GROMACS .gro file of C-alpha atoms in nm:
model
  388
    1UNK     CA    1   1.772   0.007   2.135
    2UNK     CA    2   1.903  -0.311   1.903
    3UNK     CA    3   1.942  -0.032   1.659
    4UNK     CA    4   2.168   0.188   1.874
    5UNK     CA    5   2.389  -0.064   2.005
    6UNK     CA    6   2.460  -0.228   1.671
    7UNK     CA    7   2.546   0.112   1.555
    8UNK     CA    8   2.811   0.093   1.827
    9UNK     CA    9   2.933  -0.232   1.790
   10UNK     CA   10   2.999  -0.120   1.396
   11UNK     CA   11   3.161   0.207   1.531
   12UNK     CA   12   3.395   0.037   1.742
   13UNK     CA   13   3.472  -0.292   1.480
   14UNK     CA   14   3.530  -0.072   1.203
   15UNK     CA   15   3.872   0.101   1.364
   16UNK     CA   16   3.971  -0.227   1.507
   17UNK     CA   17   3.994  -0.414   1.216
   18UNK     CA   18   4.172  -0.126   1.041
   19UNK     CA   19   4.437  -0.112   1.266
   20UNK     CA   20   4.487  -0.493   1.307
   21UNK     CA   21   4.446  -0.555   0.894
   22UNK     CA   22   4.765  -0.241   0.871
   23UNK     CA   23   4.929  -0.420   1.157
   24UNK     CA   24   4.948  -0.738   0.973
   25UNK     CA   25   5.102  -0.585   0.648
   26UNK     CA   26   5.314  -0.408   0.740
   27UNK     CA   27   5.462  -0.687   1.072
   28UNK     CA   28   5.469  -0.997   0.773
   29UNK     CA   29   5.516  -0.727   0.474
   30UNK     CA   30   5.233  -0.821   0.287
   31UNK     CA   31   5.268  -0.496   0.123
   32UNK     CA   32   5.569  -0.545  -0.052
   33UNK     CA   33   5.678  -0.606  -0.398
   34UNK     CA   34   5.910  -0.863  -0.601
   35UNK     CA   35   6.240  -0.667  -0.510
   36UNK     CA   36   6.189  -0.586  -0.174
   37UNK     CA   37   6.099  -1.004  -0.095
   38UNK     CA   38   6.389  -1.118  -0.282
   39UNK     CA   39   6.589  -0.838  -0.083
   40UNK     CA   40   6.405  -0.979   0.286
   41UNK     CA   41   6.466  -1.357   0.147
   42UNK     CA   42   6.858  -1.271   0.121
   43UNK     CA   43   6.831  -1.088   0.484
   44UNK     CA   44   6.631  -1.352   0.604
   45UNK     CA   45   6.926  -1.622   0.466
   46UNK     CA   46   7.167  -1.488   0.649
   47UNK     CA   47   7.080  -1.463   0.981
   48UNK     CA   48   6.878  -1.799   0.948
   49UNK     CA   49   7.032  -2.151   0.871
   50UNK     CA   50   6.888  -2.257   0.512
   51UNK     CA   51   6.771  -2.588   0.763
   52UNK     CA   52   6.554  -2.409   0.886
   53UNK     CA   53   6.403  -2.317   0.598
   54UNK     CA   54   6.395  -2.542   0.392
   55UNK     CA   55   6.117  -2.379   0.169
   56UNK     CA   56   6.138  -2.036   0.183
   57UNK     CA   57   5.999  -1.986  -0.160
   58UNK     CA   58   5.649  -2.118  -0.058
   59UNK     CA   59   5.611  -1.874   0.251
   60UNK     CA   60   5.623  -1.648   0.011
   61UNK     CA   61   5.317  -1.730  -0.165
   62UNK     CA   62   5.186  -1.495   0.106
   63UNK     CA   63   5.396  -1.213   0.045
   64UNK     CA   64   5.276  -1.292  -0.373
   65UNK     CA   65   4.914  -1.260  -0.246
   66UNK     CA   66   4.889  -1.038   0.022
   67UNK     CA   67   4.507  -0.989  -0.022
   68UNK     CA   68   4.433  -1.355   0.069
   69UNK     CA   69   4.670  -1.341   0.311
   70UNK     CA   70   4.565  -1.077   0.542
   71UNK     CA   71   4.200  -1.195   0.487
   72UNK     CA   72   4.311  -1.550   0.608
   73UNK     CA   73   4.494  -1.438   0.949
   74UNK     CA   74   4.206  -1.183   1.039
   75UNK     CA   75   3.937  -1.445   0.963
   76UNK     CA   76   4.119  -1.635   1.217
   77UNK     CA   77   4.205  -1.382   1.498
   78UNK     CA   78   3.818  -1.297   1.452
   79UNK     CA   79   3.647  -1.640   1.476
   80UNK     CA   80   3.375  -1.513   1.658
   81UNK     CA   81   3.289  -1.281   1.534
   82UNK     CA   82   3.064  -1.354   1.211
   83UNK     CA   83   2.853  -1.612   1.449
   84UNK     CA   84   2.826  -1.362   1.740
   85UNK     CA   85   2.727  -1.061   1.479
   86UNK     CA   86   2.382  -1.334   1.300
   87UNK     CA   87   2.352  -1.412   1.706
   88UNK     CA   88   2.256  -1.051   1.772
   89UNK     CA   89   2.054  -1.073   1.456
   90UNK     CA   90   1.821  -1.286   1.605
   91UNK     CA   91   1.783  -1.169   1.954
   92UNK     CA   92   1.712  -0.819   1.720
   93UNK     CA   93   1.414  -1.016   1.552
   94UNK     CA   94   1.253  -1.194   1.883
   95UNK     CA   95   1.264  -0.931   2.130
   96UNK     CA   96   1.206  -0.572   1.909
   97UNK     CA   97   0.911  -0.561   1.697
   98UNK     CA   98   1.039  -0.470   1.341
   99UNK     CA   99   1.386  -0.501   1.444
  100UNK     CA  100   1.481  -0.689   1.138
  101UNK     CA  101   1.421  -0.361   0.960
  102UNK     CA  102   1.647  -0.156   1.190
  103UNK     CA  103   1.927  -0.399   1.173
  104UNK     CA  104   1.917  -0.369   0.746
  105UNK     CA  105   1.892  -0.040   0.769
  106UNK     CA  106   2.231   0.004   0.957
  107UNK     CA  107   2.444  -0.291   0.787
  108UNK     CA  108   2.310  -0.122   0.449
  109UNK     CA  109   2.456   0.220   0.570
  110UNK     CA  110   2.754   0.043   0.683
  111UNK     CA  111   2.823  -0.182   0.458
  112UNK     CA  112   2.687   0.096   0.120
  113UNK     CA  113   2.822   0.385   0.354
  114UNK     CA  114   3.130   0.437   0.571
  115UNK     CA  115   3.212   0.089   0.435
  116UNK     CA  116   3.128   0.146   0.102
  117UNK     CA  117   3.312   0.145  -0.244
  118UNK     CA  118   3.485   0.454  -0.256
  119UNK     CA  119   3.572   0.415   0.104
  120UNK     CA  120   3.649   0.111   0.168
  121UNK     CA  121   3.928  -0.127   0.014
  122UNK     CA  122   3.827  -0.441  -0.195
  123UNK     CA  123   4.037  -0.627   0.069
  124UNK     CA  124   3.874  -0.462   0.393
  125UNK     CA  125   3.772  -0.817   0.605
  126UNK     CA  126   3.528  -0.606   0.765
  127UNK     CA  127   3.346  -0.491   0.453
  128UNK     CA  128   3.373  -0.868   0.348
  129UNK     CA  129   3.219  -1.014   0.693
  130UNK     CA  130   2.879  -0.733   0.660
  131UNK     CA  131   2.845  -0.771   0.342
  132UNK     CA  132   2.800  -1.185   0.429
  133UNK     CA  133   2.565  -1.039   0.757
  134UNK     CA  134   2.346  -0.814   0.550
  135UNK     CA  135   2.274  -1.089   0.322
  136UNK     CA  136   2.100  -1.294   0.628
  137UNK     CA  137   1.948  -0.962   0.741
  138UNK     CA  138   1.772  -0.918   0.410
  139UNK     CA  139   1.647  -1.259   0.371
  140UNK     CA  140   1.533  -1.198   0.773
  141UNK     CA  141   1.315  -0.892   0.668
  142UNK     CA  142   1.182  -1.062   0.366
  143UNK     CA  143   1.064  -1.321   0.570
  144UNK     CA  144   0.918  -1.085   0.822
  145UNK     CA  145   0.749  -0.905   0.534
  146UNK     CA  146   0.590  -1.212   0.381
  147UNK     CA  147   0.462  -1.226   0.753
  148UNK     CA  148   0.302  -0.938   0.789
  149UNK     CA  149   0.170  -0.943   0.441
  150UNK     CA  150  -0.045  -1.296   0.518
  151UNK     CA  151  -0.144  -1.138   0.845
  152UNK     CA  152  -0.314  -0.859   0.635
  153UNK     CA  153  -0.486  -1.076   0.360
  154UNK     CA  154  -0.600  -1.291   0.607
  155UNK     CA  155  -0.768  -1.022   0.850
  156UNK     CA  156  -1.137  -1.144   0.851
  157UNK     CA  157  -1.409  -0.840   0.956
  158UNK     CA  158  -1.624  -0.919   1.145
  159UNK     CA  159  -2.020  -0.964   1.021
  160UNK     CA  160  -2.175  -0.750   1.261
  161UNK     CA  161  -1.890  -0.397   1.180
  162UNK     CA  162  -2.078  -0.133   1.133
  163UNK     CA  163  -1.851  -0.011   0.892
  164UNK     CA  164  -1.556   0.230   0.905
  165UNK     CA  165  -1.170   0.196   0.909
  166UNK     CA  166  -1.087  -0.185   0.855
  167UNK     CA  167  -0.843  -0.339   1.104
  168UNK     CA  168  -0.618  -0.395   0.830
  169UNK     CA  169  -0.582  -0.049   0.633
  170UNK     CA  170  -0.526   0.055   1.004
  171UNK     CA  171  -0.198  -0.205   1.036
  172UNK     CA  172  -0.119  -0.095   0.693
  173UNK     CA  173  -0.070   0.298   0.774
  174UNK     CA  174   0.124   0.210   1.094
  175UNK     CA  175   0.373  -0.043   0.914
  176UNK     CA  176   0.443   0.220   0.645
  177UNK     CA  177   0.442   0.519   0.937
  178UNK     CA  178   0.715   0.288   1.117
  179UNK     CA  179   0.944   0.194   0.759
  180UNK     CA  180   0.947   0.547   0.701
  181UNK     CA  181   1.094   0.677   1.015
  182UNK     CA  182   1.334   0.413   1.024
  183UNK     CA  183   1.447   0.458   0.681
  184UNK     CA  184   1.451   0.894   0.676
  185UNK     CA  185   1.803   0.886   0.698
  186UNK     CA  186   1.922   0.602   0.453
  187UNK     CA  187   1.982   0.647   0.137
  188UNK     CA  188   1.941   0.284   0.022
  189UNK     CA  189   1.528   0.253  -0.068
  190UNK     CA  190   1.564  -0.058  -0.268
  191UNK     CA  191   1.422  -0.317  -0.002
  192UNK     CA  192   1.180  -0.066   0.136
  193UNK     CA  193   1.027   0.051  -0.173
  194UNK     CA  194   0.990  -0.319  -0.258
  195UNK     CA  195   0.812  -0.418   0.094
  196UNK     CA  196   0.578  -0.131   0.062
  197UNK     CA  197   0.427  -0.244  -0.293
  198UNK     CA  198   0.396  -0.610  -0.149
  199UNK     CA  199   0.202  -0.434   0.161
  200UNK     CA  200  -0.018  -0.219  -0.053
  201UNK     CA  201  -0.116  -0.499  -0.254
  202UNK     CA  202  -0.174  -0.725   0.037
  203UNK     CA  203  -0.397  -0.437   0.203
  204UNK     CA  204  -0.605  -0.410  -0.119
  205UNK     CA  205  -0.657  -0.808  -0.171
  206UNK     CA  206  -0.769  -0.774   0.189
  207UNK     CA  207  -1.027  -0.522   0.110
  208UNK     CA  208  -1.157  -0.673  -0.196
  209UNK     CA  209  -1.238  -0.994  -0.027
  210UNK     CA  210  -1.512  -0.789   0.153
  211UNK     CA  211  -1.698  -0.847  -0.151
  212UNK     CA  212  -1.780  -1.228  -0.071
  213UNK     CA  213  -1.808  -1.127   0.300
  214UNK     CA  214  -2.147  -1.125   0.491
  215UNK     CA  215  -2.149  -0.828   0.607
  216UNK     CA  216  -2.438  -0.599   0.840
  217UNK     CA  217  -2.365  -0.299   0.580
  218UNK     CA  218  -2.333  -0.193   0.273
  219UNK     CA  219  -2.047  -0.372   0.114
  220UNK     CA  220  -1.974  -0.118  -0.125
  221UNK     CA  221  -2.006   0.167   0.118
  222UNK     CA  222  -1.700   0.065   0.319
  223UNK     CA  223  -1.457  -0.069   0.024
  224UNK     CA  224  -1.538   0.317  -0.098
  225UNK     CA  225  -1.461   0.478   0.264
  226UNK     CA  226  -1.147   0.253   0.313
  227UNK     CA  227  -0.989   0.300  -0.068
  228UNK     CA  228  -1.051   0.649   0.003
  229UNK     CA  229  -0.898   0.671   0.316
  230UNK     CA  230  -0.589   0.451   0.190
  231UNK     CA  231  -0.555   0.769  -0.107
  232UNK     CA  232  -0.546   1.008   0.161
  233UNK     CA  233  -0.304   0.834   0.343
  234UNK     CA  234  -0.080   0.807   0.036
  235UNK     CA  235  -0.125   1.200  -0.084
  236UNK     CA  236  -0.010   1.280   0.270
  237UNK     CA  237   0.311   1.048   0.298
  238UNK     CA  238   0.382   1.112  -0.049
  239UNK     CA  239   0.597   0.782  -0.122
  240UNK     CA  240   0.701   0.733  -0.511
  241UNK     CA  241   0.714   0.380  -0.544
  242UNK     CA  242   0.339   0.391  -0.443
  243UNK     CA  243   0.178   0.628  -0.662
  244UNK     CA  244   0.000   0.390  -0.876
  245UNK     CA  245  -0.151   0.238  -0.584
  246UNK     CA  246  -0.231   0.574  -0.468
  247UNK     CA  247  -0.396   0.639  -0.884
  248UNK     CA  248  -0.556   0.307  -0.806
  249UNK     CA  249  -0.714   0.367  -0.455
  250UNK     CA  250  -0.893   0.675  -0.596
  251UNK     CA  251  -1.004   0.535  -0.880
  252UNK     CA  252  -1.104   0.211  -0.680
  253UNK     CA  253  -1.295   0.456  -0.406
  254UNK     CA  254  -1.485   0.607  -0.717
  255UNK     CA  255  -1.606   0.313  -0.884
  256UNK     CA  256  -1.743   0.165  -0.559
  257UNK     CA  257  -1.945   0.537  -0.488
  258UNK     CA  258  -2.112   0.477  -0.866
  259UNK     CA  259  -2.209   0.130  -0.753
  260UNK     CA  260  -2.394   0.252  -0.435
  261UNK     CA  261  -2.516   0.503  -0.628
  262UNK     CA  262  -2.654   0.302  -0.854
  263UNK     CA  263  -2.804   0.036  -0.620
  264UNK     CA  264  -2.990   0.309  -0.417
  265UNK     CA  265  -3.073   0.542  -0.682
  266UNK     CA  266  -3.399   0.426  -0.769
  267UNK     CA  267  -3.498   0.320  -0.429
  268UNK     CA  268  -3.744   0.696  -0.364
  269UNK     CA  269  -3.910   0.628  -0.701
  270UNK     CA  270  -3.869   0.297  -0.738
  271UNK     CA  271  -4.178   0.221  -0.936
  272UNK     CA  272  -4.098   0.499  -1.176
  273UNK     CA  273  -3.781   0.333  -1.243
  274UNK     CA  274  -3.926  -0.004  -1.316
  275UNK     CA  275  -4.167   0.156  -1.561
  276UNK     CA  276  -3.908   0.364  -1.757
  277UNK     CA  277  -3.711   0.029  -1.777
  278UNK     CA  278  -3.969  -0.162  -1.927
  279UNK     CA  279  -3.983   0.107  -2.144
  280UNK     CA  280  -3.628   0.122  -2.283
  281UNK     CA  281  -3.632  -0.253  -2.298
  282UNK     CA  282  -3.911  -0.230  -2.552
  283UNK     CA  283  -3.725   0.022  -2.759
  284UNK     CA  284  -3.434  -0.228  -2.776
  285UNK     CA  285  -3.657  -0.491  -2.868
  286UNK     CA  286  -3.732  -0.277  -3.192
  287UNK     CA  287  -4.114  -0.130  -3.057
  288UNK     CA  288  -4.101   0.215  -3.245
  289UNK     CA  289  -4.158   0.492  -3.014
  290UNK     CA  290  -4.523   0.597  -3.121
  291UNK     CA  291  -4.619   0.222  -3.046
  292UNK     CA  292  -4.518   0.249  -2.707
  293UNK     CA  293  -4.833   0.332  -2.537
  294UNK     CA  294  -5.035   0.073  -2.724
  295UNK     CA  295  -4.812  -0.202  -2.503
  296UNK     CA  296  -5.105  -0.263  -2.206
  297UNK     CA  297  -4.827  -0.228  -1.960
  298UNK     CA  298  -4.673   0.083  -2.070
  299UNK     CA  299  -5.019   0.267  -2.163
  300UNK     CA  300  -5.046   0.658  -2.129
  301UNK     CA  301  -5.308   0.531  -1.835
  302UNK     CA  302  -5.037   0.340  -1.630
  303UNK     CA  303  -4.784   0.566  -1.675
  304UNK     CA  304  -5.005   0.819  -1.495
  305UNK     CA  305  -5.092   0.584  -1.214
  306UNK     CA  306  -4.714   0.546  -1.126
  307UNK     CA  307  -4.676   0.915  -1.167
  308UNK     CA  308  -4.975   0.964  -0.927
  309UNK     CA  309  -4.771   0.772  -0.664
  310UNK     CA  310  -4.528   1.043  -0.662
  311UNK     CA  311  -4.616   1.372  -0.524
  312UNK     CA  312  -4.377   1.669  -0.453
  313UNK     CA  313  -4.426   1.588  -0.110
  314UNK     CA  314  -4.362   1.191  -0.109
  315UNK     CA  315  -4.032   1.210  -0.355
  316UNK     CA  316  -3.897   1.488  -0.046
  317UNK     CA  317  -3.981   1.225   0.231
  318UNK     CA  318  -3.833   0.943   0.028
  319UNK     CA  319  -3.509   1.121  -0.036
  320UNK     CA  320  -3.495   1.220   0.359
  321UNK     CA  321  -3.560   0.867   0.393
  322UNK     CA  322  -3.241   0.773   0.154
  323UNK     CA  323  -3.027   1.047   0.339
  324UNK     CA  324  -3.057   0.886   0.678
  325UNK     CA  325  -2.964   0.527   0.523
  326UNK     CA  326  -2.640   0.702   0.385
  327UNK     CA  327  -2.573   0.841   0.682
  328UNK     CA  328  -2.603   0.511   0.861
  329UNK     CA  329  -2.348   0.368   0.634
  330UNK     CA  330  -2.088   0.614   0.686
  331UNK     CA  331  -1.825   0.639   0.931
  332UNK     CA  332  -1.767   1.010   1.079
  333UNK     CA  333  -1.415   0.955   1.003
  334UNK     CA  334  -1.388   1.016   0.618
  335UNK     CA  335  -1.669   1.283   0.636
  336UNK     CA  336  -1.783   1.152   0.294
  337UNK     CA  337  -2.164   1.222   0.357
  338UNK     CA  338  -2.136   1.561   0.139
  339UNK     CA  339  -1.962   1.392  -0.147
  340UNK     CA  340  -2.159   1.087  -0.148
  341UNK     CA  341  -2.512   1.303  -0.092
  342UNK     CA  342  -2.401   1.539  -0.375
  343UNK     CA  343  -2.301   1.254  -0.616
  344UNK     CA  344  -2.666   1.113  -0.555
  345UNK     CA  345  -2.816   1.456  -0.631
  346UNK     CA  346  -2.640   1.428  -0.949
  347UNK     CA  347  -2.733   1.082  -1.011
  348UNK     CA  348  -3.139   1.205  -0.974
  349UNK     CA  349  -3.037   1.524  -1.213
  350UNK     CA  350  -2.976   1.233  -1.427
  351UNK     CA  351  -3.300   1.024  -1.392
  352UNK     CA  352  -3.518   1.270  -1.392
  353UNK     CA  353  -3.367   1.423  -1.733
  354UNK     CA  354  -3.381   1.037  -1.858
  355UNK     CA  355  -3.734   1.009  -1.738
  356UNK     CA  356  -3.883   1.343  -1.891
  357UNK     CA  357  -3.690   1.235  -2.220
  358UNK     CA  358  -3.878   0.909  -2.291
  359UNK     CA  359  -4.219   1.078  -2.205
  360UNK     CA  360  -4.131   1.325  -2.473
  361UNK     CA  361  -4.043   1.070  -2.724
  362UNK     CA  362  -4.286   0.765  -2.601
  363UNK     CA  363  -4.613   0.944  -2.513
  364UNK     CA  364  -4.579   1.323  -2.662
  365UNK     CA  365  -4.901   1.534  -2.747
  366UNK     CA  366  -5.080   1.297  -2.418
  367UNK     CA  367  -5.048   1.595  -2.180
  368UNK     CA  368  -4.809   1.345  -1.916
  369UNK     CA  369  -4.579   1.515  -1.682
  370UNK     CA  370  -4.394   1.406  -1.407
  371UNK     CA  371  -4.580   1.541  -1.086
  372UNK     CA  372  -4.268   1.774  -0.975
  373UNK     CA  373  -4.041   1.948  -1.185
  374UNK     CA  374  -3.651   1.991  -1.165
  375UNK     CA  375  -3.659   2.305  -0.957
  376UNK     CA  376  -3.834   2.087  -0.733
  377UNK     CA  377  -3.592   1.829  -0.728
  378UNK     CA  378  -3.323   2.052  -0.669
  379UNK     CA  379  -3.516   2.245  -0.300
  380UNK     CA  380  -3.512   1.925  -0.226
  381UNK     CA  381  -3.168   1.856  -0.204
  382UNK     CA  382  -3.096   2.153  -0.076
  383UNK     CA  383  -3.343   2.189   0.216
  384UNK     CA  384  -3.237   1.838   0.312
  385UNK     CA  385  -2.859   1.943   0.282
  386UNK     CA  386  -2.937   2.258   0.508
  387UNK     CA  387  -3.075   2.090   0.773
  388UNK     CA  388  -2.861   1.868   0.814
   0.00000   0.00000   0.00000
């Protein structure tokens, strides 16, 4: 509504002080050059006793500088009308949420538009007086910004969220929704683009800061759900000033799917992991390979008693076990559950390959084998996928 009726106000100003600015050169001939003055001074002489004008020659520093001269007389017949236009300005910013950003969206136009260079003369009083207004209505929306920006950083989640969309990825979407409708028709992006990139970084501060948080799930889980969401949201809008934020959501949303990866990887054969680590550490430590099984704790005998833990039938329950905790840590929304259970069939692919490796080069000739085999692995993952 502020929007609309400062549009009119403009409308109706901007033939106003046309006609009143043309009305005042031409009435006090502020248009004229040397020769016609010195003509109107000699007309002027003779109908007018020289006593009563006694300095003729210094009214006409007017008629000499007829650009200062109209701007003086219209700055006076319109007071009012700079302190009435930053009034509105105000009652804009209390009473219309984001109003500040509909009022520098029309001066802009104005003042860049109708009222703009190749429109508008250097002397226009009007062009003068917005110009003067828009600088207050930036400095209003950069304050409203700087707002909204510590109102995102500072969002705190609380410890018992299960997860899912944060509060403040949710404010960020609508705030950029709301700019970009506003701004679809201007073709001034400068302070937009500008409030966007201090929004997006404000949004991913906020998010990061779930790392120190005490949270009921997994941290990593829902920084990976809500960077990935946030890259969604920019593929769809498509906004240029944000595509390295959009480059860096995905890459943050990927790095944060490796890292629960990689803490619940080795949870369904967790003591097979441990072993095979002891086992690379030794190699590091400079134990050849044929001396491995002479180490008491990594003997061909206790590599098959952690093997004997792990049965066809106990690695399948495990990883059902593992696909109801990811589930559990998802939020429906994203529908990341295939991605996240297919990276973590990879991730196995892996271990499993890294595992039948060092038995090949730590214990070869002893007979040892793993107690399923990689088709196994893989029906697995499958069945589990297919009923699900």
């Amino acid at each position: 509504v502020s929007q609309q009726v400062l549009e009119q106000v403009l409308s109706e100003l901007q033939p106003l002080c046309t006609s009143e600015q043309q009305f005042l050169q031409e009435f006090f001939c502020l248009g004229c050059d040397s020769v016609e003055l010195q003509a109107l001074e000699v007309r002027v002489s003779t109908v007018v006793p020289s006593q009563l004008i006694p300095d003729l020659s210094h009214d006409l520093v007017w008629f000499l500088r007829p650009e200062e001269a109209t701007t003086q007389l219209l700055s006076e017949i319109f007071s009012c009308l700079e302190p009435e236009l930053r009034a509105f300005l105000d009652v804009c910013n209390k009473v219309q949420p984001l109003g500040c950003l509909q009022v520098l969206v029309t001066l802009s136009d104005s003042v860049f538009g109708t009222w703009g260079p190749s429109s508008a003369p250097s002397s226009s009083f009007l062009h003068t007086l917005l110009g003067s207004v828009l600088l207050l209505a930036k400095s209003n929306f950069n304050k409203c910004i700087g707002t909204l920006c510590k109102e995102i950083e500072e969002a705190r989640t609380a410890s018992r969220t299960r997860g899912g969309i944060l509060p403040c990825v949710s404010r960020f979407q609508e705030l950029l929704a709301s700019f970009e409708e506003v701004f679809q028709t201007s073709q001034r992006r400068g302070e937009l683009d500008k409030a966007q990139l201090r929004l997006a970084s404000s949004v991913f501060s906020s998010i990061n800061s779930l790392s120190s948080a005490n949270l009921k799930v997994n941290t990593d889980m829902v920084m990976m759900e809500n960077f990935h969401h946030i890259h969604n949201f920019l593929c769809q809008r498509n906004i240029p000033c944000l595509e390295g934020k959009k480059r860096e959501a995905k890459q943050r949303s990927r790095e944060h799917m490796e890292k629960y990866i990689t803490t619940y990887l080795g949870q369904p054969l967790e003591r097979l992991k441990h072993f095979f680590e002891g086992v690379r550490a030794c190699l590091a430590q400079g134990v050849k390979e044929e001396e491995v099984s002479f180490q008491l704790a990594y003997s061909k005998q206790e590599l098959r008693k952690v093997i004997e833990k792990y049965p066809g039938k106990e690695v399948k329950r495990a990883l059902e076990t593992l696909y109801r905790t990811i589930h559990k840590h998802l939020s429906p929304e994203e529908n990341l559950l295939p991605v996240v259970w297919q990276a973590m069939e990879q991730g196995f692919i892996r271990q499993y390959r890294e595992f039948e490796e060092l038995i090949q080069r730590c214990y070869a000739g002893a007979g040892i084998a793993l107690a399923f085999t990689m088709e196994d692995l893989l029906s697995y993952f499958n069945s589990i996928t297919m009923s699900n």
